[in-house]
């Protein structure tokens, strides 16, 4: 197998997904309404999570498609994913228990702990949010990792990837119809979010067919199709409180999401893929898990109060709050990456190497 080149644009796309989610929570958690010109952030920046899902599927397909055959290959894949996610996720769970919930809560909620520890909380309507703040998406991701070896075998080319995405859309629609209304469990369930992973697989198959596509036409199509979907939901008042309608609407969102993945994988402009955005993408998991804890700290410390006193209205206060939140989260995320994420991944690689060495030794013929 030849060495794969690094897709810096896909790394940068993780940064945009993480920043979109931070901006969304600057509105809905920190309480800073954007000016009218940026109201799209309040209404639609949550699309950052589905974008994460698509990028994850694209990256896994790019990195592992031809590495899942042979003895121990699937086992190694699962171990890599576990050591990529578990160290920081478990640290975030412990932080919330220690600082917010308290040791007494942990003692009296053994089921919550068991579901969180085994990454199965997404399957329970009462526990789908998880223990760590914003960790519902990790529950979705880990279940997708579980089925990924089978999924990538089914999505073996562009046509089969498209079929799989449409099938995922039907599954999401049927699942949503059964509930009748959009609830936290529906929105955060693996079944409802499957089409977004399909978007990443479709983008990957398109990327395989044509790797030198021009960036700006693709970027223009991404932006244009996203703006159309945003416009569609407003004047026509699509009833997104009805789960079936929401499932259909989200399936349309796979188009700009897949286009974004393809654009950033092919020939991204230095304006959007550069050392800063790639660095933010590198620490994007820490950005994602850290920001719900950073926002309350900025609020209690008076930073947000001082920003609210600035002259200039929402155009100034929202931008200042956003920049302060992104900067503070980035400052926290770097040590989290260096001291938790990276050591966890390094340990995982060493552990896999030991397993391979033991496997090779066991396979050697024994002499009498």
CSV table of N, CA and C in Angstrom, one decimal, residues 85-159:
chain,number,residue,atom,x,y,z
A,85,UNK,N,-10.6,8.7,20.8
A,85,UNK,CA,-11.8,9.3,21.4
A,85,UNK,C,-11.8,9.2,22.9
A,86,UNK,N,-11.5,8.1,23.4
A,86,UNK,CA,-11.8,7.8,24.9
A,86,UNK,C,-11.0,8.7,25.8
A,87,UNK,N,-9.7,8.9,25.7
A,87,UNK,CA,-9.0,9.7,26.8
A,87,UNK,C,-9.6,11.0,27.0
A,88,UNK,N,-9.9,11.8,26.0
A,88,UNK,CA,-10.4,13.2,26.3
A,88,UNK,C,-11.9,13.1,26.6
A,89,UNK,N,-12.6,12.2,26.1
A,89,UNK,CA,-14.0,12.0,26.4
A,89,UNK,C,-14.2,11.6,27.9
A,90,UNK,N,-13.4,10.6,28.3
A,90,UNK,CA,-13.5,10.2,29.7
A,90,UNK,C,-13.1,11.4,30.6
A,91,UNK,N,-12.1,12.1,30.2
A,91,UNK,CA,-11.7,13.3,31.1
A,91,UNK,C,-12.8,14.3,31.2
A,92,UNK,N,-13.5,14.5,30.0
A,92,UNK,CA,-14.6,15.5,30.0
A,92,UNK,C,-15.7,15.0,30.9
A,93,UNK,N,-16.0,13.7,30.9
A,93,UNK,CA,-17.0,13.1,31.8
A,93,UNK,C,-16.6,13.3,33.3
A,94,UNK,N,-15.4,13.0,33.6
A,94,UNK,CA,-14.9,13.1,35.0
A,94,UNK,C,-15.0,14.6,35.4
A,95,UNK,N,-14.6,15.5,34.5
A,95,UNK,CA,-14.7,16.9,34.8
A,95,UNK,C,-16.1,17.4,35.2
A,96,UNK,N,-17.1,16.9,34.4
A,96,UNK,CA,-18.4,17.3,34.7
A,96,UNK,C,-18.9,16.7,36.0
A,97,UNK,N,-18.6,15.5,36.2
A,97,UNK,CA,-19.0,14.9,37.5
A,97,UNK,C,-18.4,15.6,38.7
A,98,UNK,N,-17.1,15.9,38.6
A,98,UNK,CA,-16.4,16.5,39.7
A,98,UNK,C,-16.8,17.9,40.0
A,99,UNK,N,-17.0,18.7,38.9
A,99,UNK,CA,-17.3,20.1,39.1
A,99,UNK,C,-18.8,20.4,39.2
A,100,UNK,N,-19.6,19.7,38.4
A,100,UNK,CA,-21.0,20.1,38.3
A,100,UNK,C,-21.9,19.1,39.0
A,101,UNK,N,-21.8,17.8,38.7
A,101,UNK,CA,-22.8,16.8,39.2
A,101,UNK,C,-22.4,16.4,40.6
A,102,UNK,N,-21.2,16.2,40.9
A,102,UNK,CA,-20.8,15.8,42.3
A,102,UNK,C,-20.6,14.3,42.4
A,103,UNK,N,-19.7,13.8,43.3
A,103,UNK,CA,-19.5,12.4,43.5
A,103,UNK,C,-20.8,11.7,43.9
A,104,UNK,N,-21.7,12.3,44.6
A,104,UNK,CA,-22.9,11.7,45.0
A,104,UNK,C,-23.8,11.3,43.9
A,105,UNK,N,-23.8,12.1,42.9
A,105,UNK,CA,-24.5,11.8,41.6
A,105,UNK,C,-24.0,10.6,41.0
A,106,UNK,N,-22.7,10.4,40.9
A,106,UNK,CA,-22.0,9.3,40.3
A,106,UNK,C,-22.4,8.0,41.0
A,107,UNK,N,-22.5,8.1,42.3
A,107,UNK,CA,-22.8,6.9,43.1
A,107,UNK,C,-24.3,6.4,42.9
A,108,UNK,N,-25.1,7.4,42.7
A,108,UNK,CA,-26.6,7.2,42.6
A,108,UNK,C,-27.0,6.9,41.2
A,109,UNK,N,-26.1,7.1,40.2
A,109,UNK,CA,-26.5,6.9,38.8
A,109,UNK,C,-25.6,5.9,38.1
A,110,UNK,N,-25.6,4.6,38.6
A,110,UNK,CA,-24.7,3.6,37.9
A,110,UNK,C,-25.0,3.4,36.5
A,111,UNK,N,-26.3,3.4,36.1
A,111,UNK,CA,-26.6,3.1,34.7
A,111,UNK,C,-26.0,4.2,33.8
A,112,UNK,N,-26.2,5.5,34.2
A,112,UNK,CA,-25.6,6.6,33.4
A,112,UNK,C,-24.1,6.3,33.2
A,113,UNK,N,-23.4,6.0,34.3
A,113,UNK,CA,-22.0,5.7,34.2
A,113,UNK,C,-21.6,4.6,33.2
A,114,UNK,N,-22.4,3.5,33.3
A,114,UNK,CA,-22.2,2.3,32.5
A,114,UNK,C,-22.4,2.6,31.0
A,115,UNK,N,-23.5,3.3,30.7
A,115,UNK,CA,-23.8,3.7,29.3
A,115,UNK,C,-22.7,4.6,28.8
A,116,UNK,N,-22.3,5.6,29.6
A,116,UNK,CA,-21.2,6.5,29.1
A,116,UNK,C,-19.9,5.8,28.9
A,117,UNK,N,-19.6,4.9,29.8
A,117,UNK,CA,-18.3,4.2,29.8
A,117,UNK,C,-18.2,3.3,28.5
A,118,UNK,N,-19.3,2.8,28.1
A,118,UNK,CA,-19.3,1.8,27.0
A,118,UNK,C,-19.8,2.5,25.7
A,119,UNK,N,-20.0,3.8,25.7
A,119,UNK,CA,-20.4,4.6,24.5
A,119,UNK,C,-21.7,4.1,23.9
A,120,UNK,N,-22.6,3.6,24.8
A,120,UNK,CA,-23.9,3.1,24.3
A,120,UNK,C,-25.1,4.0,24.7
A,121,UNK,N,-24.8,5.2,25.3
A,121,UNK,CA,-25.8,6.0,25.8
A,121,UNK,C,-26.7,6.6,24.7
A,122,UNK,N,-26.2,6.6,23.4
A,122,UNK,CA,-27.0,7.0,22.3
A,122,UNK,C,-28.3,6.2,22.1
A,123,UNK,N,-28.2,4.9,22.6
A,123,UNK,CA,-29.3,4.0,22.3
A,123,UNK,C,-30.4,4.2,23.3
A,124,UNK,N,-30.2,5.0,24.4
A,124,UNK,CA,-31.2,5.1,25.4
A,124,UNK,C,-31.9,6.5,25.3
A,125,UNK,N,-33.2,6.6,25.1
A,125,UNK,CA,-33.8,8.0,25.1
A,125,UNK,C,-33.6,8.8,26.3
A,126,UNK,N,-33.5,8.2,27.5
A,126,UNK,CA,-33.3,8.9,28.7
A,126,UNK,C,-31.8,9.4,28.9
A,127,UNK,N,-30.9,8.8,28.1
A,127,UNK,CA,-29.5,9.1,28.4
A,127,UNK,C,-28.7,9.6,27.1
A,128,UNK,N,-29.5,9.9,26.1
A,128,UNK,CA,-28.9,10.2,24.8
A,128,UNK,C,-27.9,11.4,24.8
A,129,UNK,N,-28.1,12.3,25.8
A,129,UNK,CA,-27.2,13.5,25.8
A,129,UNK,C,-25.9,13.2,26.4
A,130,UNK,N,-25.7,12.1,27.1
A,130,UNK,CA,-24.5,11.7,27.7
A,130,UNK,C,-24.2,12.5,29.0
A,131,UNK,N,-23.0,12.2,29.6
A,131,UNK,CA,-22.6,12.9,30.8
A,131,UNK,C,-21.8,14.1,30.4
A,132,UNK,N,-20.8,14.0,29.6
A,132,UNK,CA,-20.0,15.1,29.2
A,132,UNK,C,-20.8,16.1,28.4
A,133,UNK,N,-20.6,17.4,28.6
A,133,UNK,CA,-21.4,18.3,27.8
A,133,UNK,C,-21.1,18.2,26.3
A,134,UNK,N,-22.2,18.3,25.5
A,134,UNK,CA,-22.1,18.1,24.1
A,134,UNK,C,-21.6,16.8,23.6
A,135,UNK,N,-21.7,15.8,24.4
A,135,UNK,CA,-21.1,14.5,24.1
A,135,UNK,C,-22.1,13.6,23.3
A,136,UNK,N,-23.3,14.1,23.0
A,136,UNK,CA,-24.3,13.2,22.3
A,136,UNK,C,-23.7,12.8,21.0
A,137,UNK,N,-22.9,13.7,20.3
A,137,UNK,CA,-22.4,13.4,19.0
A,137,UNK,C,-21.3,12.3,19.1
A,138,UNK,N,-20.6,12.2,20.2
A,138,UNK,CA,-19.7,11.1,20.4
A,138,UNK,C,-20.4,9.8,20.5
A,139,UNK,N,-21.6,9.8,21.1
A,139,UNK,CA,-22.3,8.5,21.1
A,139,UNK,C,-22.7,8.1,19.7
A,140,UNK,N,-23.0,9.1,18.8
A,140,UNK,CA,-23.3,8.8,17.4
A,140,UNK,C,-22.1,8.3,16.7
A,141,UNK,N,-21.0,9.0,16.9
A,141,UNK,CA,-19.7,8.7,16.2
A,141,UNK,C,-19.2,7.3,16.5
A,142,UNK,N,-19.3,6.9,17.8
A,142,UNK,CA,-18.8,5.6,18.2
A,142,UNK,C,-19.6,4.5,17.6
A,143,UNK,N,-20.9,4.7,17.5
A,143,UNK,CA,-21.7,3.7,16.9
A,143,UNK,C,-21.4,3.6,15.4
A,144,UNK,N,-21.1,4.7,14.8
A,144,UNK,CA,-20.8,4.7,13.4
A,144,UNK,C,-19.4,3.9,13.2
A,145,UNK,N,-18.5,4.2,14.1
A,145,UNK,CA,-17.2,3.4,14.0
A,145,UNK,C,-17.5,1.9,14.1
A,146,UNK,N,-18.4,1.5,14.9
A,146,UNK,CA,-18.7,0.1,15.1
A,146,UNK,C,-19.1,-0.5,13.7
A,147,UNK,N,-19.9,0.2,12.9
A,147,UNK,CA,-20.4,-0.4,11.7
A,147,UNK,C,-19.6,0.0,10.5
A,148,UNK,N,-18.6,0.8,10.7
A,148,UNK,CA,-17.9,1.4,9.5
A,148,UNK,C,-17.3,0.3,8.6
A,149,UNK,N,-16.6,-0.8,9.1
A,149,UNK,CA,-16.1,-1.8,8.2
A,149,UNK,C,-17.1,-2.4,7.3
A,150,UNK,N,-18.3,-2.6,7.8
A,150,UNK,CA,-19.4,-3.1,6.9
A,150,UNK,C,-19.9,-2.0,6.0
A,151,UNK,N,-20.0,-0.8,6.4
A,151,UNK,CA,-20.5,0.3,5.6
A,151,UNK,C,-19.5,0.6,4.4
A,152,UNK,N,-18.2,0.6,4.7
A,152,UNK,CA,-17.3,0.9,3.6
A,152,UNK,C,-17.3,-0.2,2.5
A,153,UNK,N,-17.6,-1.4,3.0
A,153,UNK,CA,-17.7,-2.5,2.0
A,153,UNK,C,-18.9,-2.4,1.2
A,154,UNK,N,-20.0,-1.9,1.8
A,154,UNK,CA,-21.2,-1.7,1.0
A,154,UNK,C,-21.1,-0.5,0.1
A,155,UNK,N,-20.5,0.6,0.5
A,155,UNK,CA,-20.3,1.8,-0.3
A,155,UNK,C,-19.1,1.7,-1.1
A,156,UNK,N,-19.0,0.7,-2.0
A,156,UNK,CA,-17.7,0.4,-2.7
A,156,UNK,C,-17.4,1.3,-3.9
A,157,UNK,N,-18.4,2.0,-4.3
A,157,UNK,CA,-18.2,2.9,-5.4
A,157,UNK,C,-19.3,4.0,-5.3
A,158,UNK,N,-19.3,5.0,-6.3
A,158,UNK,CA,-20.1,6.1,-6.1
A,158,UNK,C,-21.6,5.7,-6.1
A,159,UNK,N,-22.0,4.8,-7.0
A,159,UNK,CA,-23.4,4.4,-7.1
A,159,UNK,C,-23.9,3.8,-5.8
